[in-house]
Amino acid sequence: MFLPLVLALVGVATAYPNHFPQSREAHDPDRVEQLERSQFFLRPPESDLVWGDLNVLHTTDIHGWLLGHQKASWPEPNYSGDLGDFASFVTHMKQQAKDKGVDLLLVDSGDIHDGTGLSDGYPPGDVDGHESNKFLRQLPYDVMSIGNHELEQYEVAYDMYMSFIPNVHRYYLSSNVNITILQPSGKPQNVTFGKQYARFTTGKYNVTAFGVIYNNASKDKRLIVQPVEDMIKEPWFTSAIAEKTDVFLLVGHIPVAYELPESKWQKIVEAIRNNTQNKNTPILIFGGHSHVRNCTKYGNDTMALQSGRYMDTIETLGANLTSPTFNFSRRYLDQNRVTYQYHIRDMNVSFDTPEGLSIAKGLADLADRYNLTYQYGMAPKDYLVFPKDWKSKESIWPLFIDKALPVALATDSGRANIPNITIMNNGVLRYNIFKGPFTQNDQITASPYPDVIAYFPDVNFTVANNVTAWLNTHPTPCSNLRKRGDIDAHYPIWLEKATSHVSLGHQEVLTDYMTPGYVTNDTSTCPDTIKGDDTLHYPIDPDVFPPHYMNSTLPPNPPRTVDLIFLNYTVKNVVCALNKLTNSSQYNAKNAKLYSNVTTNQVFGLYALAKWN
Ligand SMILES: *[C@@H]1O[C@H](CO)[C@@H](O)[C@H](O)[C@H]1NC(C)=O
Ligand SMILES: *[C@@H]1O[C@H](CO)[C@@H](O)[C@H](O)[C@H]1NC(C)=O
Ligand SMILES: *[C@@H]1O[C@H](CO)[C@@H](O)[C@H](O)[C@H]1NC(C)=O
Ligand SMILES: *[C@@H]1O[C@H](CO)[C@@H](O)[C@H](O)[C@H]1NC(C)=O
Ligand SMILES: *[C@@H]1O[C@H](CO)[C@@H](O)[C@H](O)[C@H]1NC(C)=O
Ligand SMILES: *[C@@H]1O[C@H](CO)[C@@H](O)[C@H](O)[C@H]1NC(C)=O
Ligand SMILES: *[C@@H]1O[C@H](CO)[C@@H](O)[C@H](O)[C@H]1NC(C)=O
Ligand SMILES: *[C@@H]1O[C@H](CO)[C@@H](O)[C@H](O)[C@H]1NC(C)=O
Ligand SMILES: *[C@@H]1O[C@H](CO)[C@@H](O)[C@H](O)[C@H]1NC(C)=O
Ligand SMILES: *[C@@H]1O[C@H](CO)[C@@H](O)[C@H](O)[C@H]1NC(C)=O
Ligand SMILES: *[C@@H]1O[C@H](CO)[C@@H](O)[C@H](O)[C@H]1NC(C)=O
Ligand SMILES: *[C@@H]1O[C@H](CO)[C@@H](O)[C@H](O)[C@H]1NC(C)=O
Ligand SMILES: [Zn+2]
Ligand SMILES: [Zn+2]
């Protein structure tokens, strides 16, 4: 197995092969076939990792993407590894560390579920993430910490408390999170969710680790998030930092960008440094939540790193703790087998470990059990959630609002012939649809929320036509709109900043075999470091956030009245807009009618069955 690997890499570097260079073992023929059909190849990394005495591999915001990114459109193939591949890589990295006589830790900063069918496609009676999280437990994580998605529903948090945390490989830390559970007597009791902190030795170093999340990360009063400012005053915390240690390891669901209001890392660093014994103790911070690659220095001997989202990035840190000045290196690895095989190429081993293969098989079995490979049709092209122009051909929004909704809702609305204006909110969709097979998994990934579609009949056309613009200019009209998910502005802003505007076609094979991908510019906040990206790319187009509300193309001949169709969860805002625009109080949420029994998470499937077959 060693020889083919080397040849494959040489092949990539010199011969521009028209196929995926390292095909997986025969156990997953569908995937190999899919990857080969797509005619792309992945550029290998530029150089070896720079190891230190203490090394860390970091993941964050995995969001159920345990099968990696399986589509052929760029930049998806850059992230085509799966959790089995990553598990094999970790095993080899641990072995390399052992051979070099150094330490390697594996840490994760939370939001492990919510994002794909593997977590969200569970059958009735099960709990989101219960099955997919079991695979993460098989990896030798030293520290895992909690994300806000683990706190959105009590049943998910409770399931994690009961079945995940007791079984993680090593430490599940949640320094500032408590959960209220019922004692056998029926009395409620609030208890720490995971451990508040851990002290352990890597063999070489004593480590003191915390796992934190940003303030106000929970809206459920049974899931208690203590503000970081209060946590650092707790006696358990002050005594934990009073114990001498070689390194502080802060893992948490907080962006490393210190300008953001939710970023409280500085407070924890200050509290640690306030104890004079810790003045020069290295502090390693691994953040998350804003879904970006980033690196920040919080003063001398303090490094903060963040490694992307959706299994697109594995970050490595190497630190020489004992050298006179604290030296470190960091690298953002594209999450794929070419990356992994490159970084273990000097080891005389075959890449796939039994554990890695078993995880990959388990994931495929779970996907089957959840019917995720069921194919509704073939998508003719890519449709993006964050296109340059939301009305463009690249955009998923006209597909959803003008094409898919009419087909799906016509199945039972009985009102297809009545002119309408349909208003959608940008929280209704979650991810792109890519050219090729459109499966149950793709439907769940793009459009997971079972939102109910409501309407008001006979709305004055002129008024109805003004509702979207009114809502977009009145962010909190009469009530606060329910916020949804992690689709927030950080990620597109980052791409905007981190990349320059270069337009690239999809599936294009570039002559010098540079491929589109992340081009991270973080050296201004991470001084004295070289570029962080492990693989060189052309920058991808920056994402552009669509308007909060968007509406359908207007009926050709303006009618007097229309059905005003909207997402039921935005009814209060729509009513508010209608009453303001008509200067009346004639509209009332109670009078909104159900437009169809079809919920938004079924729309693309119904459309694909009808039009993409
Ligand atoms: C949780 O319980 C502790 C005592 O066990 C109590 O001091 C604290 O106020 C409780 N917190 C909340 C938010 O209920
Ligand atoms: C969390 O629970 C622990 C254990 O019951 C308790 O000591 C602590 O006061 C609680 N913290 C908060 C913020 O509720
Ligand atoms: C780690 O801490 C233990 C005591 O908790 C101490 O005996 C040991 O010397 C420490 N090791 C290092 C490398 O500092
Ligand atoms: C990375 O962190 C720096 C320093 O806080 C911040 O200025 C920058 O905006 C961050 N980048 C992203 C994309 O969050
Ligand atoms: C650190 O110490 C200073 C001076 O004693 C104090 O003003 C500050 O509040 C402390 N900060 C933290 C985070 O403990
Ligand atoms: C940080 O390190 C630099 C260079 O070693 C030194 O000049 C500076 O005083 C240090 N800053 C602090 C706050 O310790
Ligand atoms: C750590 O020190 C070794 C030996 O001096 C060196 O080769 C390596 O590059 C250093 N690593 C980092 C991350 O600075
Ligand atoms: C898979 O899902 C599709 C669409 O919901 C359904 O038609 C089909 O019967 C399902 N198959 C199985 C085996 O559950
Ligand atoms: C809305 O009106 C269009 C014609 O303008 C029609 O094709 C469609 O079926 C109607 N219903 C929905 C839900 O879009
Ligand atoms: C609809 O509303 C517009 C603007 O408020 C008004 O001018 C028009 O008369 C209304 N049309 C009908 C049919 O009520
Ligand atoms: C990287 O970011 C810094 C600060 O935001 C900026 O000054 C610099 O021009 C950027 N470099 C590149 C190559 O875009
Ligand atoms: C609604 O929009 C039309 C243009 O389509 C405009 O003329 C009219 O003044 C607007 N009415 C209100 C109430 O905003
Ligand atoms: Zn997230
Ligand atoms: Zn998050």
PDB file of C-alpha atoms in Angstrom, residues 144-387:
ATOM      1  CA  MET A 144     -14.247  18.481  23.531  1.00  0.00           C
ATOM      2  CA  SER A 145     -16.347  21.485  24.438  1.00  0.00           C
ATOM      3  CA  ILE A 146     -19.943  22.527  23.973  1.00  0.00           C
ATOM      4  CA  GLY A 147     -21.463  24.594  21.143  1.00  0.00           C
ATOM      5  CA  ASN A 148     -24.693  26.587  21.027  1.00  0.00           C
ATOM      6  CA  HIS A 149     -26.305  23.968  18.789  1.00  0.00           C
ATOM      7  CA  GLU A 150     -25.919  21.504  21.630  1.00  0.00           C
ATOM      8  CA  LEU A 151     -27.959  23.951  23.743  1.00  0.00           C
ATOM      9  CA  GLU A 152     -30.779  24.788  21.348  1.00  0.00           C
ATOM     10  CA  GLN A 153     -33.081  21.984  22.381  1.00  0.00           C
ATOM     11  CA  TYR A 154     -33.251  20.555  25.863  1.00  0.00           C
ATOM     12  CA  GLU A 155     -33.749  17.013  24.571  1.00  0.00           C
ATOM     13  CA  VAL A 156     -30.494  17.224  22.593  1.00  0.00           C
ATOM     14  CA  ALA A 157     -28.574  18.612  25.573  1.00  0.00           C
ATOM     15  CA  TYR A 158     -30.076  16.004  27.859  1.00  0.00           C
ATOM     16  CA  ASP A 159     -29.208  13.215  25.437  1.00  0.00           C
ATOM     17  CA  MET A 160     -25.631  14.466  25.289  1.00  0.00           C
ATOM     18  CA  TYR A 161     -25.493  14.674  29.048  1.00  0.00           C
ATOM     19  CA  MET A 162     -26.756  11.125  29.448  1.00  0.00           C
ATOM     20  CA  SER A 163     -25.142   9.269  26.565  1.00  0.00           C
ATOM     21  CA  PHE A 164     -22.397  11.295  24.907  1.00  0.00           C
ATOM     22  CA  ILE A 165     -20.441  12.960  27.693  1.00  0.00           C
ATOM     23  CA  PRO A 166     -19.951   9.799  29.782  1.00  0.00           C
ATOM     24  CA  ASN A 167     -18.514   8.081  26.699  1.00  0.00           C
ATOM     25  CA  VAL A 168     -16.219  10.662  25.112  1.00  0.00           C
ATOM     26  CA  HIS A 169     -12.668   9.512  24.723  1.00  0.00           C
ATOM     27  CA  ARG A 170     -11.286  11.823  27.384  1.00  0.00           C
ATOM     28  CA  TYR A 171     -12.654  15.142  28.648  1.00  0.00           C
ATOM     29  CA  TYR A 172     -15.873  16.903  27.750  1.00  0.00           C
ATOM     30  CA  LEU A 173     -15.463  20.351  29.274  1.00  0.00           C
ATOM     31  CA  SER A 174     -18.134  22.963  29.829  1.00  0.00           C
ATOM     32  CA  SER A 175     -16.757  25.351  32.388  1.00  0.00           C
ATOM     33  CA  ASN A 176     -19.706  27.731  32.260  1.00  0.00           C
ATOM     34  CA  VAL A 177     -22.665  25.484  31.441  1.00  0.00           C
ATOM     35  CA  ASN A 178     -25.073  23.754  33.806  1.00  0.00           C
ATOM     36  CA  ILE A 179     -28.094  21.604  33.020  1.00  0.00           C
ATOM     37  CA  THR A 180     -31.179  21.151  35.141  1.00  0.00           C
ATOM     38  CA  ILE A 181     -32.126  17.507  35.533  1.00  0.00           C
ATOM     39  CA  LEU A 182     -34.726  15.759  37.614  1.00  0.00           C
ATOM     40  CA  GLN A 183     -33.481  13.793  40.566  1.00  0.00           C
ATOM     41  CA  PRO A 184     -35.073  10.366  41.189  1.00  0.00           C
ATOM     42  CA  SER A 185     -37.253  12.138  43.775  1.00  0.00           C
ATOM     43  CA  GLY A 186     -38.603  14.358  40.999  1.00  0.00           C
ATOM     44  CA  LYS A 187     -36.840  17.417  42.364  1.00  0.00           C
ATOM     45  CA  PRO A 188     -35.022  19.540  39.773  1.00  0.00           C
ATOM     46  CA  GLN A 189     -31.321  19.992  40.290  1.00  0.00           C
ATOM     47  CA  ASN A 190     -28.806  22.016  38.332  1.00  0.00           C
ATOM     48  CA  VAL A 191     -25.546  20.211  37.735  1.00  0.00           C
ATOM     49  CA  THR A 192     -22.463  20.934  35.677  1.00  0.00           C
ATOM     50  CA  PHE A 193     -22.966  19.783  32.080  1.00  0.00           C
ATOM     51  CA  GLY A 194     -19.491  18.417  31.404  1.00  0.00           C
ATOM     52  CA  LYS A 195     -16.463  18.827  33.674  1.00  0.00           C
ATOM     53  CA  GLN A 196     -15.621  22.398  34.647  1.00  0.00           C
ATOM     54  CA  TYR A 197     -11.933  21.913  33.961  1.00  0.00           C
ATOM     55  CA  ALA A 198      -9.332  19.221  33.603  1.00  0.00           C
ATOM     56  CA  ARG A 199      -5.763  18.844  34.667  1.00  0.00           C
ATOM     57  CA  PHE A 200      -3.843  16.166  32.901  1.00  0.00           C
ATOM     58  CA  THR A 201      -0.385  15.336  31.728  1.00  0.00           C
ATOM     59  CA  THR A 202       0.608  14.699  28.141  1.00  0.00           C
ATOM     60  CA  GLY A 203       3.601  12.785  29.391  1.00  0.00           C
ATOM     61  CA  LYS A 204       5.870  15.786  28.889  1.00  0.00           C
ATOM     62  CA  TYR A 205       3.690  18.617  30.142  1.00  0.00           C
ATOM     63  CA  ASN A 206       1.054  19.315  32.721  1.00  0.00           C
ATOM     64  CA  VAL A 207      -1.983  20.834  31.062  1.00  0.00           C
ATOM     65  CA  THR A 208      -4.827  22.782  32.669  1.00  0.00           C
ATOM     66  CA  ALA A 209      -7.815  22.863  30.323  1.00  0.00           C
ATOM     67  CA  PHE A 210     -11.100  24.762  30.283  1.00  0.00           C
ATOM     68  CA  GLY A 211     -14.078  24.536  27.918  1.00  0.00           C
ATOM     69  CA  VAL A 212     -16.190  27.658  27.572  1.00  0.00           C
ATOM     70  CA  ILE A 213     -19.007  29.089  25.480  1.00  0.00           C
ATOM     71  CA  TYR A 214     -20.059  32.683  24.815  1.00  0.00           C
ATOM     72  CA  ASN A 215     -22.502  34.415  27.154  1.00  0.00           C
ATOM     73  CA  ASN A 216     -26.220  34.043  26.341  1.00  0.00           C
ATOM     74  CA  ALA A 217     -25.647  30.922  24.241  1.00  0.00           C
ATOM     75  CA  SER A 218     -28.814  29.348  25.642  1.00  0.00           C
ATOM     76  CA  LYS A 219     -32.419  30.475  25.607  1.00  0.00           C
ATOM     77  CA  ASP A 220     -33.689  27.533  27.640  1.00  0.00           C
ATOM     78  CA  LYS A 221     -33.711  28.243  31.343  1.00  0.00           C
ATOM     79  CA  ARG A 222     -32.888  24.608  32.083  1.00  0.00           C
ATOM     80  CA  LEU A 223     -29.616  25.043  30.191  1.00  0.00           C
ATOM     81  CA  ILE A 224     -27.682  27.613  32.167  1.00  0.00           C
ATOM     82  CA  VAL A 225     -24.770  29.502  30.633  1.00  0.00           C
ATOM     83  CA  GLN A 226     -22.832  31.451  33.203  1.00  0.00           C
ATOM     84  CA  PRO A 227     -21.301  34.675  31.856  1.00  0.00           C
ATOM     85  CA  VAL A 228     -17.548  34.309  31.421  1.00  0.00           C
ATOM     86  CA  GLU A 229     -17.040  37.393  33.636  1.00  0.00           C
ATOM     87  CA  ASP A 230     -18.748  35.523  36.496  1.00  0.00           C
ATOM     88  CA  MET A 231     -17.085  32.202  35.769  1.00  0.00           C
ATOM     89  CA  ILE A 232     -13.590  33.640  36.278  1.00  0.00           C
ATOM     90  CA  LYS A 233     -14.599  34.714  39.772  1.00  0.00           C
ATOM     91  CA  GLU A 234     -15.735  31.243  40.811  1.00  0.00           C
ATOM     92  CA  PRO A 235     -13.620  29.673  43.558  1.00  0.00           C
ATOM     93  CA  TRP A 236     -13.164  26.500  41.485  1.00  0.00           C
ATOM     94  CA  PHE A 237     -11.707  28.628  38.676  1.00  0.00           C
ATOM     95  CA  THR A 238      -9.359  30.702  40.801  1.00  0.00           C
ATOM     96  CA  SER A 239      -8.054  27.600  42.510  1.00  0.00           C
ATOM     97  CA  ALA A 240      -7.646  25.821  39.158  1.00  0.00           C
ATOM     98  CA  ILE A 241      -5.431  28.625  37.844  1.00  0.00           C
ATOM     99  CA  ALA A 242      -3.558  28.867  41.137  1.00  0.00           C
ATOM    100  CA  GLU A 243      -2.186  25.377  40.611  1.00  0.00           C
ATOM    101  CA  LYS A 244       1.070  25.509  38.728  1.00  0.00           C
ATOM    102  CA  THR A 245       0.921  24.154  35.203  1.00  0.00           C
ATOM    103  CA  ASP A 246       2.999  24.073  32.019  1.00  0.00           C
ATOM    104  CA  VAL A 247       0.301  25.185  29.630  1.00  0.00           C
ATOM    105  CA  PHE A 248      -3.283  26.427  29.716  1.00  0.00           C
ATOM    106  CA  LEU A 249      -5.510  24.925  27.055  1.00  0.00           C
ATOM    107  CA  LEU A 250      -8.679  26.941  26.421  1.00  0.00           C
ATOM    108  CA  VAL A 251     -11.097  25.185  24.109  1.00  0.00           C
ATOM    109  CA  GLY A 252     -14.404  26.826  23.458  1.00  0.00           C
ATOM    110  CA  HIS A 253     -17.256  27.960  21.325  1.00  0.00           C
ATOM    111  CA  ILE A 254     -16.217  31.599  21.087  1.00  0.00           C
ATOM    112  CA  PRO A 255     -14.733  33.302  18.003  1.00  0.00           C
ATOM    113  CA  VAL A 256     -11.065  34.214  18.331  1.00  0.00           C
ATOM    114  CA  ALA A 257     -11.731  37.642  16.759  1.00  0.00           C
ATOM    115  CA  TYR A 258     -11.451  39.903  19.784  1.00  0.00           C
ATOM    116  CA  GLU A 259     -13.529  42.732  18.298  1.00  0.00           C
ATOM    117  CA  LEU A 260     -16.719  40.665  18.396  1.00  0.00           C
ATOM    118  CA  PRO A 261     -18.971  41.319  21.388  1.00  0.00           C
ATOM    119  CA  GLU A 262     -19.232  37.611  22.167  1.00  0.00           C
ATOM    120  CA  SER A 263     -15.457  37.175  22.307  1.00  0.00           C
ATOM    121  CA  LYS A 264     -14.484  36.844  25.951  1.00  0.00           C
ATOM    122  CA  TRP A 265     -11.137  35.113  25.574  1.00  0.00           C
ATOM    123  CA  GLN A 266      -9.317  38.246  26.704  1.00  0.00           C
ATOM    124  CA  LYS A 267     -11.130  38.093  30.077  1.00  0.00           C
ATOM    125  CA  ILE A 268      -9.967  34.541  30.704  1.00  0.00           C
ATOM    126  CA  VAL A 269      -6.409  35.343  29.607  1.00  0.00           C
ATOM    127  CA  GLU A 270      -6.373  38.356  31.941  1.00  0.00           C
ATOM    128  CA  ALA A 271      -7.622  36.286  34.845  1.00  0.00           C
ATOM    129  CA  ILE A 272      -4.927  33.660  34.261  1.00  0.00           C
ATOM    130  CA  ARG A 273      -2.167  36.257  33.852  1.00  0.00           C
ATOM    131  CA  ASN A 274      -3.309  38.148  36.952  1.00  0.00           C
ATOM    132  CA  ASN A 275      -1.890  35.316  38.966  1.00  0.00           C
ATOM    133  CA  THR A 276       1.801  36.281  38.758  1.00  0.00           C
ATOM    134  CA  GLN A 277       2.901  32.659  38.737  1.00  0.00           C
ATOM    135  CA  ASN A 278       1.219  32.355  35.304  1.00  0.00           C
ATOM    136  CA  LYS A 279       2.833  35.448  33.836  1.00  0.00           C
ATOM    137  CA  ASN A 280       4.710  33.517  31.175  1.00  0.00           C
ATOM    138  CA  THR A 281       2.788  30.263  31.084  1.00  0.00           C
ATOM    139  CA  PRO A 282       1.802  29.548  27.466  1.00  0.00           C
ATOM    140  CA  ILE A 283      -1.914  29.787  26.773  1.00  0.00           C
ATOM    141  CA  LEU A 284      -3.333  27.975  23.748  1.00  0.00           C
ATOM    142  CA  ILE A 285      -6.834  28.983  22.672  1.00  0.00           C
ATOM    143  CA  PHE A 286      -9.006  27.021  20.235  1.00  0.00           C
ATOM    144  CA  GLY A 287     -12.194  28.851  19.299  1.00  0.00           C
ATOM    145  CA  GLY A 288     -15.213  28.430  17.086  1.00  0.00           C
ATOM    146  CA  HIS A 289     -18.761  29.512  16.233  1.00  0.00           C
ATOM    147  CA  SER A 290     -18.109  32.112  13.515  1.00  0.00           C
ATOM    148  CA  HIS A 291     -17.197  29.388  10.989  1.00  0.00           C
ATOM    149  CA  VAL A 292     -13.962  30.975   9.773  1.00  0.00           C
ATOM    150  CA  ARG A 293     -10.280  30.239   9.664  1.00  0.00           C
ATOM    151  CA  ASN A 294      -8.531  32.698  11.940  1.00  0.00           C
ATOM    152  CA  CYS A 295      -5.514  33.218  14.124  1.00  0.00           C
ATOM    153  CA  THR A 296      -4.993  35.877  16.757  1.00  0.00           C
ATOM    154  CA  LYS A 297      -2.343  36.587  19.340  1.00  0.00           C
ATOM    155  CA  TYR A 298      -3.655  37.655  22.716  1.00  0.00           C
ATOM    156  CA  GLY A 299      -0.316  39.010  23.912  1.00  0.00           C
ATOM    157  CA  ASN A 300       2.942  37.189  24.529  1.00  0.00           C
ATOM    158  CA  ASP A 301       2.798  33.416  24.865  1.00  0.00           C
ATOM    159  CA  THR A 302      -0.884  33.385  23.940  1.00  0.00           C
ATOM    160  CA  MET A 303      -2.152  31.962  20.672  1.00  0.00           C
ATOM    161  CA  ALA A 304      -5.745  31.728  19.517  1.00  0.00           C
ATOM    162  CA  LEU A 305      -6.784  29.605  16.550  1.00  0.00           C
ATOM    163  CA  GLN A 306     -10.032  28.766  14.809  1.00  0.00           C
ATOM    164  CA  SER A 307     -10.533  26.159  12.137  1.00  0.00           C
ATOM    165  CA  GLY A 308     -13.449  26.841   9.825  1.00  0.00           C
ATOM    166  CA  ARG A 309     -16.668  24.902   9.627  1.00  0.00           C
ATOM    167  CA  TYR A 310     -18.455  21.807   8.270  1.00  0.00           C
ATOM    168  CA  MET A 311     -15.317  19.630   8.296  1.00  0.00           C
ATOM    169  CA  ASP A 312     -13.610  21.887   5.768  1.00  0.00           C
ATOM    170  CA  THR A 313     -10.577  22.577   7.916  1.00  0.00           C
ATOM    171  CA  ILE A 314      -8.335  20.738  10.336  1.00  0.00           C
ATOM    172  CA  GLU A 315      -5.988  23.101  12.080  1.00  0.00           C
ATOM    173  CA  THR A 316      -2.627  22.033  13.406  1.00  0.00           C
ATOM    174  CA  LEU A 317      -0.593  23.859  16.000  1.00  0.00           C
ATOM    175  CA  GLY A 318       2.994  23.109  16.903  1.00  0.00           C
ATOM    176  CA  ALA A 319       4.476  24.774  19.979  1.00  0.00           C
ATOM    177  CA  ASN A 320       7.903  24.668  21.542  1.00  0.00           C
ATOM    178  CA  LEU A 321       6.980  25.428  25.116  1.00  0.00           C
ATOM    179  CA  THR A 322      10.417  25.235  26.615  1.00  0.00           C
ATOM    180  CA  SER A 323      12.364  27.421  24.222  1.00  0.00           C
ATOM    181  CA  PRO A 324      13.314  30.875  25.611  1.00  0.00           C
ATOM    182  CA  THR A 325      10.696  32.581  23.469  1.00  0.00           C
ATOM    183  CA  PHE A 326       7.514  30.636  22.994  1.00  0.00           C
ATOM    184  CA  ASN A 327       7.625  29.406  19.372  1.00  0.00           C
ATOM    185  CA  PHE A 328       4.628  28.148  17.524  1.00  0.00           C
ATOM    186  CA  SER A 329       3.444  27.316  14.067  1.00  0.00           C
ATOM    187  CA  ARG A 330      -0.046  26.882  12.755  1.00  0.00           C
ATOM    188  CA  ARG A 331      -1.540  25.502   9.577  1.00  0.00           C
ATOM    189  CA  TYR A 332      -5.039  25.212   8.126  1.00  0.00           C
ATOM    190  CA  LEU A 333      -5.339  21.828   6.451  1.00  0.00           C
ATOM    191  CA  ASP A 334      -7.892  21.261   3.707  1.00  0.00           C
ATOM    192  CA  GLN A 335      -9.866  18.271   4.920  1.00  0.00           C
ATOM    193  CA  ASN A 336      -9.148  15.615   2.278  1.00  0.00           C
ATOM    194  CA  ARG A 337      -7.178  12.432   1.699  1.00  0.00           C
ATOM    195  CA  VAL A 338      -4.509  14.113  -0.430  1.00  0.00           C
ATOM    196  CA  THR A 339      -3.688  16.423   2.477  1.00  0.00           C
ATOM    197  CA  TYR A 340      -3.667  13.551   4.941  1.00  0.00           C
ATOM    198  CA  GLN A 341      -1.533  11.282   2.800  1.00  0.00           C
ATOM    199  CA  TYR A 342       0.923  14.062   2.084  1.00  0.00           C
ATOM    200  CA  HIS A 343       1.558  14.644   5.771  1.00  0.00           C
ATOM    201  CA  ILE A 344       2.188  10.989   6.530  1.00  0.00           C
ATOM    202  CA  ARG A 345       4.050  10.168   3.343  1.00  0.00           C
ATOM    203  CA  ASP A 346       7.337   9.428   5.094  1.00  0.00           C
ATOM    204  CA  MET A 347       5.742   6.770   7.252  1.00  0.00           C
ATOM    205  CA  ASN A 348       5.848   3.259   5.947  1.00  0.00           C
ATOM    206  CA  VAL A 349       2.150   2.629   6.453  1.00  0.00           C
ATOM    207  CA  SER A 350      -0.997   2.130   4.465  1.00  0.00           C
ATOM    208  CA  PHE A 351      -3.289   5.077   4.934  1.00  0.00           C
ATOM    209  CA  ASP A 352      -6.582   3.529   5.985  1.00  0.00           C
ATOM    210  CA  THR A 353      -6.589   2.130   9.495  1.00  0.00           C
ATOM    211  CA  PRO A 354      -9.103  -0.528  10.559  1.00  0.00           C
ATOM    212  CA  GLU A 355     -10.723   2.088  12.818  1.00  0.00           C
ATOM    213  CA  GLY A 356     -10.943   4.587   9.981  1.00  0.00           C
ATOM    214  CA  LEU A 357     -12.491   2.033   7.641  1.00  0.00           C
ATOM    215  CA  SER A 358     -14.905   0.941  10.314  1.00  0.00           C
ATOM    216  CA  ILE A 359     -16.026   4.535  10.891  1.00  0.00           C
ATOM    217  CA  ALA A 360     -16.484   5.076   7.155  1.00  0.00           C
ATOM    218  CA  LYS A 361     -18.525   1.886   6.951  1.00  0.00           C
ATOM    219  CA  GLY A 362     -20.580   2.882   9.972  1.00  0.00           C
ATOM    220  CA  LEU A 363     -21.325   6.270   8.411  1.00  0.00           C
ATOM    221  CA  ALA A 364     -22.396   4.637   5.153  1.00  0.00           C
ATOM    222  CA  ASP A 365     -24.648   2.255   7.094  1.00  0.00           C
ATOM    223  CA  LEU A 366     -26.206   5.114   9.014  1.00  0.00           C
ATOM    224  CA  ALA A 367     -26.772   6.996   5.751  1.00  0.00           C
ATOM    225  CA  ASP A 368     -28.573   3.902   4.418  1.00  0.00           C
ATOM    226  CA  ARG A 369     -30.585   3.496   7.590  1.00  0.00           C
ATOM    227  CA  TYR A 370     -31.690   7.135   7.315  1.00  0.00           C
ATOM    228  CA  ASN A 371     -32.433   6.695   3.571  1.00  0.00           C
ATOM    229  CA  LEU A 372     -30.036   9.542   2.820  1.00  0.00           C
ATOM    230  CA  THR A 373     -28.920   8.222  -0.549  1.00  0.00           C
ATOM    231  CA  TYR A 374     -32.473   8.167  -1.900  1.00  0.00           C
ATOM    232  CA  GLN A 375     -32.280  10.200  -5.096  1.00  0.00           C
ATOM    233  CA  TYR A 376     -35.048  12.633  -6.047  1.00  0.00           C
ATOM    234  CA  GLY A 377     -33.440  13.675  -9.317  1.00  0.00           C
ATOM    235  CA  MET A 378     -30.420  15.287 -10.914  1.00  0.00           C
ATOM    236  CA  ALA A 379     -29.700  18.947 -10.253  1.00  0.00           C
ATOM    237  CA  PRO A 380     -28.697  20.544 -13.559  1.00  0.00           C
ATOM    238  CA  LYS A 381     -26.269  23.051 -12.022  1.00  0.00           C
ATOM    239  CA  ASP A 382     -25.042  24.634  -8.803  1.00  0.00           C
ATOM    240  CA  TYR A 383     -27.321  26.887  -6.780  1.00  0.00           C
ATOM    241  CA  LEU A 384     -25.688  29.004  -4.083  1.00  0.00           C
ATOM    242  CA  VAL A 385     -27.099  30.381  -0.839  1.00  0.00           C
ATOM    243  CA  PHE A 386     -24.644  33.305  -0.820  1.00  0.00           C
ATOM    244  CA  PRO A 387     -24.310  34.282  -4.496  1.00  0.00           C
TER     245      PRO A 387
END
